[in-house]
């Protein structure tokens, strides 16, 4: 039903990505086909093909890695619930998440209670160009949260969070603001936009965009 998307690449060349829209790739009769002959660089038997799948309707994902041989080959995969691996570092322990499912949480405290080892939830205030944060158990700054929106979570220990609920439909729209100082806005993209493979492509889809950044939890930096 148009729910499942994939990106594929050879593991030692992760920047050469094929999507299901690439020539010879796609879905028919219960089978997804990846035409590895379309990769910009030649591949050899023994190379590892990596495919990321996502089901935007069910909020499920899957990763397949397969050693290529000379001929065509088939392999089965079962998608599982989409989850976030939340990590700690030697400095701060901030992770970026998207509320990809309507879990029922209505505010920062309720969201923090759902996430293993969460100690703080924050969001970026576009208007004031500043973070607003809520510490779990505190009555201060218990701001509302909304399905489809991005947030930051600080954890006390590493863990996995698997949101449970329905996928936001429609996905929220984002009003991008000028602040008079910096003009940073935080957005999330719907699961159906897996076909966007790099920052340049995303930037070209956002009106008046001049710069795209992401939060790197491992480095604790943008």
Coordinates of C-alpha atoms in Angstrom, one line a residue:
X1 CA 0.0 0.0 0.0
X2 CA 2.9 2.4 -0.6
X3 CA 4.0 2.1 3.0
X4 CA 7.5 0.5 2.7
X5 CA 10.6 2.4 1.5
X6 CA 14.2 1.4 1.2
X7 CA 17.7 2.8 0.7
X8 CA 20.6 0.5 -0.3
X9 CA 24.4 0.8 -0.4
X10 CA 27.6 -1.2 -0.4
X11 CA 28.9 -1.1 3.1
X12 CA 32.4 0.3 2.2
X13 CA 30.8 3.0 0.0
X14 CA 28.0 4.3 2.1
X15 CA 27.7 7.6 0.2
X16 CA 26.6 5.8 -3.0
X17 CA 23.0 5.2 -2.2
X18 CA 20.3 3.6 -4.3
X19 CA 16.6 4.1 -3.4
X20 CA 13.6 2.2 -4.6
X21 CA 13.1 4.9 -7.2
X22 CA 16.4 4.0 -8.8
X23 CA 16.3 2.2 -12.2
X24 CA 15.6 -1.4 -11.8
X25 CA 14.7 -1.1 -8.1
X26 CA 11.2 -1.4 -6.7
X27 CA 8.4 -3.7 -5.6
X28 CA 6.4 -6.3 -7.4
X29 CA 4.5 -9.4 -6.4
X30 CA 5.7 -9.4 -2.8
X31 CA 9.4 -8.9 -3.7
X32 CA 11.6 -5.8 -3.3
X33 CA 14.3 -5.7 -5.9
X34 CA 17.7 -3.8 -5.6
X35 CA 19.6 -3.5 -8.9
X36 CA 23.2 -3.4 -7.6
X37 CA 24.4 -2.8 -11.2
X38 CA 23.2 0.8 -10.7
X39 CA 25.8 1.6 -8.2
X40 CA 28.2 4.3 -9.4
X41 CA 31.2 2.2 -8.5
X42 CA 31.6 -1.4 -9.6
X43 CA 31.0 -4.1 -7.0
X44 CA 32.5 -7.6 -6.7
X45 CA 31.2 -10.9 -5.2
X46 CA 31.9 -10.8 -1.5
X47 CA 30.9 -7.1 -1.1
X48 CA 28.3 -6.5 1.5
X49 CA 25.0 -5.0 0.5
X50 CA 23.2 -3.0 3.2
X51 CA 19.5 -2.1 2.9
X52 CA 17.5 0.1 5.3
X53 CA 13.8 -0.5 5.2
X54 CA 11.1 1.6 6.8
X55 CA 7.3 1.1 7.0
X56 CA 5.8 4.6 7.4
X57 CA 2.3 3.3 8.1
X58 CA 3.2 0.9 10.9
X59 CA 6.3 2.7 12.2
X60 CA 8.5 -0.4 11.6
X61 CA 12.0 -0.7 10.4
X62 CA 14.5 -3.3 9.3
X63 CA 18.2 -3.6 8.3
X64 CA 19.5 -6.2 6.0
X65 CA 23.1 -6.9 5.3
X66 CA 23.9 -9.6 2.7
X67 CA 27.2 -10.9 1.1
X68 CA 26.7 -10.5 -2.7
X69 CA 27.4 -13.3 -5.0
X70 CA 27.8 -13.3 -8.8
X71 CA 24.1 -14.0 -9.6
X72 CA 20.7 -12.8 -8.4
X73 CA 19.7 -13.8 -4.9
X74 CA 16.7 -13.7 -2.6
X75 CA 16.5 -13.3 1.1
X76 CA 13.6 -12.7 3.5
X77 CA 13.4 -9.9 6.1
X78 CA 10.8 -9.1 8.8
X79 CA 10.5 -5.5 9.9
X80 CA 10.3 -4.7 13.6
X81 CA 9.2 -1.8 15.7
X82 CA 11.1 1.5 15.2
X83 CA 13.2 2.3 18.1
X84 CA 15.8 4.8 19.3
X85 CA 19.2 3.8 20.7
X86 CA 19.9 6.4 23.4
X87 CA 23.6 6.6 24.3
X88 CA 25.8 8.2 26.9
X89 CA 29.2 9.9 26.2
X90 CA 32.2 11.1 28.3
X91 CA 30.6 14.5 28.4
X92 CA 26.9 15.2 28.3
X93 CA 24.3 12.5 27.4
X94 CA 21.9 14.3 25.1
X95 CA 20.1 12.4 22.3
X96 CA 17.8 13.8 19.6
X97 CA 14.5 12.0 19.1
X98 CA 11.3 12.4 17.0
X99 CA 8.0 11.6 18.5
X100 CA 7.3 9.3 15.6
X101 CA 4.2 7.8 17.2
X102 CA 1.4 9.3 19.2
X103 CA 2.3 7.5 22.5
X104 CA -0.4 9.4 24.5
X105 CA 2.2 11.7 26.2
X106 CA 0.9 15.2 26.4
X107 CA 3.7 17.0 28.2
X108 CA 7.5 16.7 28.8
X109 CA 7.0 14.9 32.2
X110 CA 4.8 12.2 30.6
X111 CA 7.3 11.8 27.8
X112 CA 10.2 11.5 30.2
X113 CA 8.4 8.9 32.2
X114 CA 8.1 6.8 29.0
X115 CA 11.8 6.9 28.0
X116 CA 14.2 4.5 29.9
X117 CA 16.8 6.4 32.0
X118 CA 15.5 9.8 30.9
X119 CA 16.4 12.7 33.2
X120 CA 15.5 15.7 31.0
X121 CA 13.4 16.6 28.0
X122 CA 14.1 19.7 25.9
X123 CA 13.0 21.4 22.8
X124 CA 14.4 24.3 20.6
X125 CA 12.3 27.5 20.8
X126 CA 12.5 29.0 17.3
X127 CA 11.2 32.3 18.4
X128 CA 13.7 32.9 21.3
X129 CA 16.5 30.9 19.7
X130 CA 17.0 29.0 23.0
X131 CA 16.5 25.6 24.5
X132 CA 13.6 25.0 26.9
X133 CA 14.1 22.0 29.2
X134 CA 12.2 20.1 31.8
X135 CA 13.8 17.9 34.4
X136 CA 11.9 14.8 35.3
X137 CA 9.9 15.1 38.5
X138 CA 10.2 18.9 38.5
X139 CA 7.1 21.2 38.3
X140 CA 9.2 23.7 36.2
X141 CA 8.8 24.1 32.4
X142 CA 6.5 21.1 31.9
X143 CA 5.9 22.1 28.3
X144 CA 3.4 20.3 26.0
X145 CA 4.7 17.7 23.5
X146 CA 3.2 16.8 20.1
X147 CA 3.4 13.7 17.9
X148 CA 5.7 14.2 15.0
X149 CA 7.8 16.9 16.7
X150 CA 11.5 16.6 17.5
X151 CA 12.9 16.7 21.1
X152 CA 16.1 16.2 23.0
X153 CA 16.4 13.7 25.8
X154 CA 19.2 13.5 28.3
X155 CA 19.7 10.0 29.8
X156 CA 21.5 8.7 32.8
X157 CA 22.4 5.4 31.2
X158 CA 22.3 3.9 27.7
X159 CA 19.1 2.2 26.6
X160 CA 16.6 1.7 23.9
X161 CA 13.2 3.5 23.6
X162 CA 10.5 2.0 21.4
X163 CA 7.5 4.3 20.9
X164 CA 4.1 2.6 21.0
X165 CA 1.1 4.1 19.3
X166 CA -0.1 5.4 15.9
X167 CA 1.9 7.3 13.3
X168 CA 0.8 10.9 13.1
X169 CA -1.5 11.4 10.1
X170 CA -1.0 14.0 8.7
X171 CA 2.5 14.7 9.7
X172 CA 2.8 18.1 11.3
X173 CA 3.9 21.2 9.3
X174 CA 6.5 23.5 10.7
X175 CA 6.3 27.3 10.6
X176 CA 9.9 28.4 10.0
X177 CA 10.7 31.7 11.7
X178 CA 13.1 34.6 11.5
X179 CA 14.2 35.7 14.9
X180 CA 16.2 38.9 14.3
X181 CA 19.3 37.1 15.6
X182 CA 20.1 33.6 14.4
X183 CA 17.4 31.9 12.4
X184 CA 17.6 28.3 13.5
X185 CA 14.5 26.2 13.3
X186 CA 14.2 22.5 14.4
X187 CA 12.1 20.2 12.2
X188 CA 11.4 16.5 11.7
X189 CA 10.7 14.7 8.5
X190 CA 8.0 12.1 8.0
X191 CA 9.0 8.5 7.6
X192 CA 7.9 8.6 3.9
X193 CA 10.9 10.9 3.2
X194 CA 13.5 8.2 3.6
X195 CA 14.3 8.8 -0.1
X196 CA 16.1 12.1 1.0
X197 CA 19.6 10.8 1.3
X198 CA 21.7 13.8 2.3
X199 CA 21.6 17.3 3.8
X200 CA 21.7 19.0 0.4
X201 CA 18.6 17.3 -0.8
X202 CA 16.8 18.2 2.4
X203 CA 17.9 21.8 2.1
X204 CA 16.5 22.1 -1.4
X205 CA 13.1 20.9 -0.2
X206 CA 12.8 23.6 2.6
X207 CA 11.9 27.0 1.4
X208 CA 14.6 29.7 2.0
X209 CA 16.9 27.1 3.7
X210 CA 20.6 28.2 3.9
X211 CA 22.0 25.5 6.2
X212 CA 21.1 22.0 7.5
X213 CA 22.5 20.5 10.7
X214 CA 21.9 17.4 12.8
X215 CA 22.7 16.4 16.4
X216 CA 25.5 13.8 16.7
X217 CA 24.9 12.1 20.0
X218 CA 28.2 10.3 19.9
X219 CA 30.2 13.5 19.6
X220 CA 27.6 15.6 21.5
X221 CA 27.8 18.3 18.8
X222 CA 26.1 19.6 15.7

